[in-house]
Coordinates of C-alpha atoms in Angstrom, one line a residue:
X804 CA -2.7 7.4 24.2
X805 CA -2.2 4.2 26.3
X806 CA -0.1 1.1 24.9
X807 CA -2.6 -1.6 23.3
X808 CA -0.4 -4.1 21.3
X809 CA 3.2 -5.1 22.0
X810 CA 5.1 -7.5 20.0
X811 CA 8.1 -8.3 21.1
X812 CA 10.7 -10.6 19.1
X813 CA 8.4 -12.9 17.4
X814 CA 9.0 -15.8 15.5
X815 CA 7.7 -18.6 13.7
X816 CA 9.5 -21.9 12.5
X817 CA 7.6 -24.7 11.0
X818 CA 9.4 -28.0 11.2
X819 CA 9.6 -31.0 8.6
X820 CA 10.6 -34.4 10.1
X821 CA 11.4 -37.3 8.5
X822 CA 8.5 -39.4 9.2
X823 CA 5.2 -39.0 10.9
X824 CA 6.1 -40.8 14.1
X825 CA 8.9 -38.4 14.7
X826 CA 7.0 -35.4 14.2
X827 CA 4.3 -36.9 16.7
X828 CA 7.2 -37.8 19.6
X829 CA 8.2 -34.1 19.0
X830 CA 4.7 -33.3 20.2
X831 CA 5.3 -35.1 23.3
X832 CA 8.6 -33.3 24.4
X833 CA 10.9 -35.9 23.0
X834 CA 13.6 -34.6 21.3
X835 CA 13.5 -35.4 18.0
X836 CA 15.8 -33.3 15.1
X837 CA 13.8 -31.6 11.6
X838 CA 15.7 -32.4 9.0
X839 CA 14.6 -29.3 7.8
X840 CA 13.4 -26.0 9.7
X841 CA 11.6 -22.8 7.9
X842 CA 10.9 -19.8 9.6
X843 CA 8.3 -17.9 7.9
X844 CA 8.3 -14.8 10.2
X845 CA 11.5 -13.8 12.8
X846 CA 12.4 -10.9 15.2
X847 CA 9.2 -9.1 15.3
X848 CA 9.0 -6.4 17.3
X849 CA 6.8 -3.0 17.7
X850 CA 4.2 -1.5 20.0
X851 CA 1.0 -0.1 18.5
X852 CA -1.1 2.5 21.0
X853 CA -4.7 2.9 21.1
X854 CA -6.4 4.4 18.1
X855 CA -3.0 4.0 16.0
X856 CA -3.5 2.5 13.1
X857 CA -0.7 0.5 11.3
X858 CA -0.4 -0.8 7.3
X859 CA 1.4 -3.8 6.9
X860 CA 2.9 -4.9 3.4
X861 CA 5.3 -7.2 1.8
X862 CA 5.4 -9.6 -0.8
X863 CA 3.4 -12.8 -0.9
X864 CA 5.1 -15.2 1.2
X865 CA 6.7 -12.3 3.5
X866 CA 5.5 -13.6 6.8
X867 CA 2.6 -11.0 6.8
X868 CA 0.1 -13.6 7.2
X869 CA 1.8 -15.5 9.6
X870 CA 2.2 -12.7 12.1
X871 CA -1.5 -11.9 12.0
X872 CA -2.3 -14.7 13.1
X873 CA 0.3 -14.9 16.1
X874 CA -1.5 -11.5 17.5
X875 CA -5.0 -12.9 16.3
X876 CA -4.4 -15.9 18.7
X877 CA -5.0 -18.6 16.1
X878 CA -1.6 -19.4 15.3
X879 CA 0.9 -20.4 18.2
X880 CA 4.2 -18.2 17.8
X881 CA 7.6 -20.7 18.2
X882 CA 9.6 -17.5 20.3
X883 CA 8.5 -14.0 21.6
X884 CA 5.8 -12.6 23.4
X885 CA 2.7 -10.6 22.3
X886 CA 0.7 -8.3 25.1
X887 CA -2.8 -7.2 24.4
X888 CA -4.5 -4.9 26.4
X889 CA -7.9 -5.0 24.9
X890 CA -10.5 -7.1 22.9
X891 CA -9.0 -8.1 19.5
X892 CA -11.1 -8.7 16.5
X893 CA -10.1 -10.1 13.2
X894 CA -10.6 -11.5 9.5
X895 CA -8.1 -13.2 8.4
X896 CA -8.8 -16.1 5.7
X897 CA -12.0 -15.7 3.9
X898 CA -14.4 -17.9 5.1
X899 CA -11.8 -18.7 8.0
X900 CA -14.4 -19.7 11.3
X901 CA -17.6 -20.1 8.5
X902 CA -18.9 -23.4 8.5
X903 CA -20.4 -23.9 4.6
X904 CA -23.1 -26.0 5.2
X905 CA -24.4 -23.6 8.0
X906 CA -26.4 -20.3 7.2
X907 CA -25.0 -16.9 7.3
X908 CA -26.8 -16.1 10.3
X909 CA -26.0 -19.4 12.2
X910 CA -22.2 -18.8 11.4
X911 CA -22.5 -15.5 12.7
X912 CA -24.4 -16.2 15.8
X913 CA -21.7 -19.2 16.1
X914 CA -19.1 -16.8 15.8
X915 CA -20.5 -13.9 18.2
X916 CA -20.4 -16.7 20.5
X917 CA -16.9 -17.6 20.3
X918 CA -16.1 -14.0 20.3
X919 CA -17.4 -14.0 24.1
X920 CA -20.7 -12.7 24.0
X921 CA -23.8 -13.9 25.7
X922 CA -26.8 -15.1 23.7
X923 CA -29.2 -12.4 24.5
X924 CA -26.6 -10.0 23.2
X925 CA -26.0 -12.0 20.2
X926 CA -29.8 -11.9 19.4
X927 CA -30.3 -8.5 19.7
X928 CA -27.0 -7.6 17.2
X929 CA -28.0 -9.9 14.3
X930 CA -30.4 -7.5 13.1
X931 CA -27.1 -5.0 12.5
X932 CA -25.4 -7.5 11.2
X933 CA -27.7 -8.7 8.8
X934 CA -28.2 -4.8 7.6
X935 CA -24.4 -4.4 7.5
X936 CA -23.9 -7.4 5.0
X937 CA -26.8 -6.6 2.6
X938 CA -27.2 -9.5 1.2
X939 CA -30.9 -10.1 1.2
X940 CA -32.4 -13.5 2.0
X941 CA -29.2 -15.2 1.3
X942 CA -28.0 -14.7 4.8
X943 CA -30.3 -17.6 5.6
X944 CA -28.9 -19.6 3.2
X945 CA -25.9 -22.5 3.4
X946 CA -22.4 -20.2 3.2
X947 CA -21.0 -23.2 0.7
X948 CA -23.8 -20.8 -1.7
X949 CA -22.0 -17.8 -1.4
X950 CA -19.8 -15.4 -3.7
X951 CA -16.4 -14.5 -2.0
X952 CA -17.8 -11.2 -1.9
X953 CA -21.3 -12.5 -0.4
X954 CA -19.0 -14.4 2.9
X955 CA -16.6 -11.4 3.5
X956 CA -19.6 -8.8 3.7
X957 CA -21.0 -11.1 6.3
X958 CA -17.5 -11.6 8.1
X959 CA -16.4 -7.7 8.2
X960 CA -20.5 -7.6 9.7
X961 CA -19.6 -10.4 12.3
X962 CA -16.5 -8.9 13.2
X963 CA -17.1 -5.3 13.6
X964 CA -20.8 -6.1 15.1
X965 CA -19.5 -4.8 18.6
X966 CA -16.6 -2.5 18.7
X967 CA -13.1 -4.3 19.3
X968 CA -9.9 -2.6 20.7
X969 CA -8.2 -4.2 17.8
X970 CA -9.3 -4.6 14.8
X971 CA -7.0 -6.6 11.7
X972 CA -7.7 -7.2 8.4
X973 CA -5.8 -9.0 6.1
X974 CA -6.4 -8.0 2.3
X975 CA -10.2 -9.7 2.8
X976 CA -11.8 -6.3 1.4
X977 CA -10.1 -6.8 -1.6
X978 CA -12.9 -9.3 -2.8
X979 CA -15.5 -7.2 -2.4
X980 CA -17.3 -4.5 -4.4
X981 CA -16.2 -1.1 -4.9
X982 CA -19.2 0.0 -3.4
X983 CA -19.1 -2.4 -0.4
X984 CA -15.1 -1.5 0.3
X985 CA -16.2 2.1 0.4
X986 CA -19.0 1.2 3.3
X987 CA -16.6 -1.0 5.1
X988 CA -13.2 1.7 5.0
X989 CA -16.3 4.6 6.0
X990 CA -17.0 2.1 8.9
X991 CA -13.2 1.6 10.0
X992 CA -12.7 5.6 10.2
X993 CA -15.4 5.8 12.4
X994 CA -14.0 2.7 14.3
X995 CA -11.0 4.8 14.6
X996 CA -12.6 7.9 15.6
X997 CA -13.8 5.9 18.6
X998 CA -10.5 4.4 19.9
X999 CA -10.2 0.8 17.7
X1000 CA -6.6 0.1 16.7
X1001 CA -6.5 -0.6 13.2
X1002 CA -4.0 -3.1 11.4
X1003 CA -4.4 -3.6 7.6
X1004 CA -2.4 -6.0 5.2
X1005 CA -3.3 -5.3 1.4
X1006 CA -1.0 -4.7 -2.0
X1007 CA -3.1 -1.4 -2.5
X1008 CA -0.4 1.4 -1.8
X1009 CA -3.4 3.7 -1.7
X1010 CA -5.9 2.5 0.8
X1011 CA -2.1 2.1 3.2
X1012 CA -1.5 5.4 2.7
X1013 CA -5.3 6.8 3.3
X1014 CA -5.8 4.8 6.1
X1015 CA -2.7 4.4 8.1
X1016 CA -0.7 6.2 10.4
X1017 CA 2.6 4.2 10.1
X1018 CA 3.3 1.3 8.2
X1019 CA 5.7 -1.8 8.2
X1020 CA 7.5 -3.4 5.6
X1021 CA 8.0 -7.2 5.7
X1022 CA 10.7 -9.1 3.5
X1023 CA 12.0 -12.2 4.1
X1024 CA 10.1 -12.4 7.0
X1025 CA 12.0 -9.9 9.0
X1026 CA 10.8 -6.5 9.5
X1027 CA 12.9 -4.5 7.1
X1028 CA 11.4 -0.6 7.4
X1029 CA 9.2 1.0 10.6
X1030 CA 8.2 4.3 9.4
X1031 CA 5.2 6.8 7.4
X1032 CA 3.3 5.2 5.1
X1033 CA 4.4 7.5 2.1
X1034 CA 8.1 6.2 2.6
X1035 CA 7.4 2.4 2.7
X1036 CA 5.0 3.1 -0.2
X1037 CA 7.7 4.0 -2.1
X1038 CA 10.5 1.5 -1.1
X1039 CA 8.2 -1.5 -1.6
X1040 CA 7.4 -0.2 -5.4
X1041 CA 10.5 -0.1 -6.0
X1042 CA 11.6 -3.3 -4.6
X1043 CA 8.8 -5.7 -6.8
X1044 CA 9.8 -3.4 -9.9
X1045 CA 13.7 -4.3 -9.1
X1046 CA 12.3 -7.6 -8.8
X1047 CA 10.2 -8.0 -11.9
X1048 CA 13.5 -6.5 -13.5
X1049 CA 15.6 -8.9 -12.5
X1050 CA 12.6 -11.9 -13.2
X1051 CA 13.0 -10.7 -16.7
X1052 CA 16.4 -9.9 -17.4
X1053 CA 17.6 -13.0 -15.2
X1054 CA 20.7 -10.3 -13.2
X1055 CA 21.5 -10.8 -10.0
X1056 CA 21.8 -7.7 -8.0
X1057 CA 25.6 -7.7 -7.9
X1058 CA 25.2 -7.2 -11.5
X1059 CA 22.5 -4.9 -12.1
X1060 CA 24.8 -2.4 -9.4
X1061 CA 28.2 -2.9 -11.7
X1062 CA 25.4 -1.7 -14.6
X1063 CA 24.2 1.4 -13.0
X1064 CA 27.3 4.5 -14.4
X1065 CA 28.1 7.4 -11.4
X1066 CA 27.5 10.5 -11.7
X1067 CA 30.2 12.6 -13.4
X1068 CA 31.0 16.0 -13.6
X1069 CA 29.3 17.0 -17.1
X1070 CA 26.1 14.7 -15.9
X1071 CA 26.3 15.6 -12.0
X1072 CA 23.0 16.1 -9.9
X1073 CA 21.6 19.4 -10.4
X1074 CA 18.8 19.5 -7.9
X1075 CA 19.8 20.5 -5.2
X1076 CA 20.1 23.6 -6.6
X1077 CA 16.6 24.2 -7.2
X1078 CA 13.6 25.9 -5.3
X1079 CA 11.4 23.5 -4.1
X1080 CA 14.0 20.6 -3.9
X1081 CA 13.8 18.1 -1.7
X1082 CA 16.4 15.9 0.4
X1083 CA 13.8 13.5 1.2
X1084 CA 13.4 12.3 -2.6
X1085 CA 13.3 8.8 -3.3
X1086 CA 15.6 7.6 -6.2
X1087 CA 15.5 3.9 -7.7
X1088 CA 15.3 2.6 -11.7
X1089 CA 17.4 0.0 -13.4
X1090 CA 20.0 2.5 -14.9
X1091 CA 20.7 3.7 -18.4
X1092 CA 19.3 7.1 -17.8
X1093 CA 19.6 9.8 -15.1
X1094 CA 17.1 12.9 -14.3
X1095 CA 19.8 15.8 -13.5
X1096 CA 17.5 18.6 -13.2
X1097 CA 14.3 20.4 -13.7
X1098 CA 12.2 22.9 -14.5
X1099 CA 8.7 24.5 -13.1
X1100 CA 7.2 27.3 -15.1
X1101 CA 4.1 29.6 -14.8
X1102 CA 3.4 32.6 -17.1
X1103 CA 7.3 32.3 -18.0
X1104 CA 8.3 32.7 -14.2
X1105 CA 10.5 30.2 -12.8
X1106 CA 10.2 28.1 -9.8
X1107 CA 7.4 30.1 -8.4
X1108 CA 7.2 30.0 -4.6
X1109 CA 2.8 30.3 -5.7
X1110 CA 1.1 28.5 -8.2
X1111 CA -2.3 30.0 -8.5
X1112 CA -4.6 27.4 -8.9
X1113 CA -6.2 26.2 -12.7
X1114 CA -2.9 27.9 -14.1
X1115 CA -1.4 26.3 -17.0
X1116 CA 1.9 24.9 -15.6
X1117 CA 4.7 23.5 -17.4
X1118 CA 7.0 20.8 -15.8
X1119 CA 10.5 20.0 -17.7
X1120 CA 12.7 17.9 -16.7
X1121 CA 16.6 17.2 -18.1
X1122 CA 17.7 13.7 -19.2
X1123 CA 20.6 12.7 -19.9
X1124 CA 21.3 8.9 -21.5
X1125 CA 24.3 6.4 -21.0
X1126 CA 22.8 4.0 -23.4
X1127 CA 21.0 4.4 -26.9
X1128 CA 17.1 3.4 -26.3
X1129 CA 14.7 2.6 -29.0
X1130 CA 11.9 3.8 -27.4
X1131 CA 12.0 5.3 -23.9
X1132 CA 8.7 6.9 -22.1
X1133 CA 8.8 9.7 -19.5
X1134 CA 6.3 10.5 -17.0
X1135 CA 5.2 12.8 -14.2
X1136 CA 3.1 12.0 -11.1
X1137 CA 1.5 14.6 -8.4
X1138 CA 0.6 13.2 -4.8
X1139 CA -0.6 14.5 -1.8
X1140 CA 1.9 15.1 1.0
X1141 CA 0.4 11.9 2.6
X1142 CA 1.6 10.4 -0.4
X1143 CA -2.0 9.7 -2.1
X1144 CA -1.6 9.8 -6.3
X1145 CA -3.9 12.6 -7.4
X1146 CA -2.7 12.6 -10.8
X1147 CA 0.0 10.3 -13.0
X1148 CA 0.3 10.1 -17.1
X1149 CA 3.4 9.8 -19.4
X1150 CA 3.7 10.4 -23.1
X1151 CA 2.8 7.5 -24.6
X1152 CA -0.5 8.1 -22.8
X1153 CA -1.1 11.0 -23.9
X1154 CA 0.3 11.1 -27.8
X1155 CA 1.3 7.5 -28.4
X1156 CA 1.1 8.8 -32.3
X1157 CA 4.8 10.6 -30.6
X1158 CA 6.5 6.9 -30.2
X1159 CA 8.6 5.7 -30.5
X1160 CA 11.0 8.6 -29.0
X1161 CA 14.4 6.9 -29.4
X1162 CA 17.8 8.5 -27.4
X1163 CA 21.4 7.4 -27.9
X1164 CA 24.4 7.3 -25.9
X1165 CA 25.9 10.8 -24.4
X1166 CA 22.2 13.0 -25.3
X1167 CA 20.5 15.0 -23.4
X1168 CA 17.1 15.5 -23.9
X1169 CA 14.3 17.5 -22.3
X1170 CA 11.4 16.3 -21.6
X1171 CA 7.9 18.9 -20.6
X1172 CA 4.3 18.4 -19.8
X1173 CA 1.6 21.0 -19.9
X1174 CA -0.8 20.5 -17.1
X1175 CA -3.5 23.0 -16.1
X1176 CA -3.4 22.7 -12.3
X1177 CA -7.4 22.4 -11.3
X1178 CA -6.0 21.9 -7.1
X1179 CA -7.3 23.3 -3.8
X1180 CA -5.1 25.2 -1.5
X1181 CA -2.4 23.1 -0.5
X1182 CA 1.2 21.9 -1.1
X1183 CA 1.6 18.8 -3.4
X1184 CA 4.6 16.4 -4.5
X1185 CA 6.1 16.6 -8.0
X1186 CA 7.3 13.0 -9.8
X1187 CA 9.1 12.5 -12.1
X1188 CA 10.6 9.0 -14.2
X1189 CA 12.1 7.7 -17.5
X1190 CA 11.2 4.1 -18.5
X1191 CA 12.1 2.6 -21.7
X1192 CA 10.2 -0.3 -23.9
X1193 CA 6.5 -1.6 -24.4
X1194 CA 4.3 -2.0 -21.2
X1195 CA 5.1 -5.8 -20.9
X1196 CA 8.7 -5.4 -20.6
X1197 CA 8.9 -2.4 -19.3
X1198 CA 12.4 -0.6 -17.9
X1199 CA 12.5 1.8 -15.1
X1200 CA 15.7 4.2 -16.0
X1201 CA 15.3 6.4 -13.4
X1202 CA 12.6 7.3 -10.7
X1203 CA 12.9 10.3 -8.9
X1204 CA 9.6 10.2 -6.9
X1205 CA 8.6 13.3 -4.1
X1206 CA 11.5 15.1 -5.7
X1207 CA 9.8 18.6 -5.6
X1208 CA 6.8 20.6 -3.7
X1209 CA 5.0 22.9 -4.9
X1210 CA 2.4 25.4 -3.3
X1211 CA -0.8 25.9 -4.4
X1212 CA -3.7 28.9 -3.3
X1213 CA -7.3 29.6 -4.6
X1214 CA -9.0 32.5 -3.6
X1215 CA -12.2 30.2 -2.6
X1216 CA -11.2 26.9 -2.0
X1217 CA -13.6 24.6 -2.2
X1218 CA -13.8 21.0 -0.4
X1219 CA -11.3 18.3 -1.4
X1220 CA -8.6 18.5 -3.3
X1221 CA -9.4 18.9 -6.7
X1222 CA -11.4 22.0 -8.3
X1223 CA -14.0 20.7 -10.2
X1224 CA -14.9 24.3 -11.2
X1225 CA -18.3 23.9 -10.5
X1226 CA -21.0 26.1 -12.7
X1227 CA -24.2 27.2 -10.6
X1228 CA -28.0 27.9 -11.8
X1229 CA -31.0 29.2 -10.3
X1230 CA -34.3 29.7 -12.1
X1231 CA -37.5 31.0 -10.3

């Protein structure tokens, strides 16, 4: 694969000056001082190749935003460099480039246009587009009529209408239907197959982690992780729920670490003594609680190197408390190895007639759900967490996420992931 994007060292600073007329010299080359300088995105750099695609997240007011529109062209970056060997196409802002009192098929034609293309080619597109937006006689209509989810089917149309080398979309498709999300991620695969370079900014973890080779995480407006989408999944869930813990509880983060005990010798880590175990685990939760080992079982045989799928298998897990809890909840999660959730519930989904469990300080308690494991051939990852209170205010203990995998066969396996043990009929 040949180099498409480079970004290299990019940075943004937006400027406030004491008065108008000194912001205006500035524009001029006169050196004028901001009394106050922000810079919403800094020290940028990565290199995407052709047919990579790349997931970008971060919390709102990361610099996410800002970057994408450095590489789109739209936004003028204050230091670095961006190369771009290839045609770059992009939605942005909804409704960015629309003008409301103009048709959907004006805008679009007016848009084509700016994109580069001549008019005959324009003309003989708008058909697709129309088709691809599917929305009827309203695509003759003013946009200013429109649903949010009536202008971004016509801008992912507009956009995509000829093939770009880059294509970025910035959580747009999150306005739209189900059904019209489905059509446009079906579209982008294809894109894919066929060379396009795909960067996507959106809060869902899932469509990241289905549709991206690699993913950066943005915070503070520095890039703070480069690496699988899986990984960054899981540090940037952690990160908001350390953050909505600490919105909640008002701790700083100095505090909540003097908070969280160390391991001791009665309570020590007892994973990595187990089958299955994995080094590559991701641990985070508020403290009060730590997971020190568990336990797979199938027809009363241990840690099985083969789970035959549909078998009933049990999945325990050892807790042991620092704190007394009124009510704590634990749970289990399976994933794919790309880090897709096939499969997450806790007890108070399942039995909430069972709550409140409540734990005190020094017990150990074990924890075990029954799952009958209806999965293709393949090897999954095994979950697990402790939480403690109601939904609202809810405390992550302890997280131990992609701690195990396990392997799973079927005799016949049929397509997908899940067996849906299908029943067959035939009747003359």
């Amino acid at each position: 694969m040949s180099q498409l994007l480079s970004v290299q060292n990019i940075g943004k600073c937006f400027k406030v000056y004491a008065s108008e007329s000194r912001r205006i010299a500035s524009w001029f080359g006169l050196q004028m001082n901001p009394c106050e300088e922000h810079w919403t995105i800094r020290h940028a750099s990565f290199d995407l190749q052709s047919g990579e695609s790349l997931g970008i997240v971060g919390a709102n007011g990361a610099g996410k935003s800002t970057l994408l529109k450095i590489i789109a062209g739209t936004l003028k970056q204050t230091e670095g460099n961006i190369k771009l060997n290839g045609s770059i196409s992009a939605i942005l802002e909804l409704g960015m480039g629309f003008n409301p009192e103009l048709t959907g098929r004006q805008n679009a034609i007016y848009n084509l246009g700016i994109m580069g293309h001549k008019n005959k080619e324009i003309l003989e597109i708008i058909p697709e587009v129309e088709k691809f937006a599917e929305i009827g006689e309203y695509f003759d209509e003013p946009v200013r009529t429109y649903s949010s989810g009536m202008q971004v089917r016509v801008a992912y149309a507009v956009a995509t209408a000829y093939r770009p080398d880059l294509l970025i979309i910035d959580e747009a498709l999150a306005v739209g239907d189900i059904f019209f999300q489905a059509k446009c991620y079906d579209h982008i695969n294809l894109l894919k197959k066929q060379g396009t370079t795909l960067i996507l900014v959106t809060h869902s973890m899932d469509q990241i982690v289905k549709n991206c080779d690699r993913a950066i995480y943005i915070k503070n407006g520095l890039i703070e992780l480069d690496g699988k989408p899986a990984e960054i999944s899981n540090v940037y869930t952690a990160d908001l729920v350390s953050k909505h813990m600490q919105k909640n509880t008002g701790l700083n983060n100095a505090e909540k670490q003097s908070e969280t005990p160390n391991l001791s010798n009665a309570s020590r880590d007892e994973f990595s003594t187990r089958p299955g175990y994995r080094k590559e685990e991701y641990k985070w939760g508020e403290g009060g609680a730590r997971i020190i080992d568990f336990l797979i079982n199938v027809n009363k045989q241990s840690y099985p190197p083969i789970i035959l799928s549909n078998s009933l298998v049990e999945f325990s897990f050892k807790v042991i408390f620092d704190e007394d809890y009124d009510d704590v909840i634990p749970g289990i999660i399976l994933k794919t190895l790309d880090g897709i959730v096939l499969y997450g519930t806790n007890s108070f989904l399942i039995d909430s007639s069972n709550h409140p469990i409540s734990t005190s300080k020094g017990s150990v308690r074990v924890f075990k759900f029954k799952i009958p494991l209806a999965l293709n051939t393949g090897r999954y990852l095994v979950s697990f967490g402790i939480s403690s209170g109601p939904h609202s205010k809810m405390k992550y203990l302890n997280k131990r996420y992609d701690s195990v995998i396990i392997n799973v066969e079927k005799s016949l396996s049929s397509l997908g992931i899940l067996d849906l043990m299908s029943k067959f009929e035939q009747k003359a």
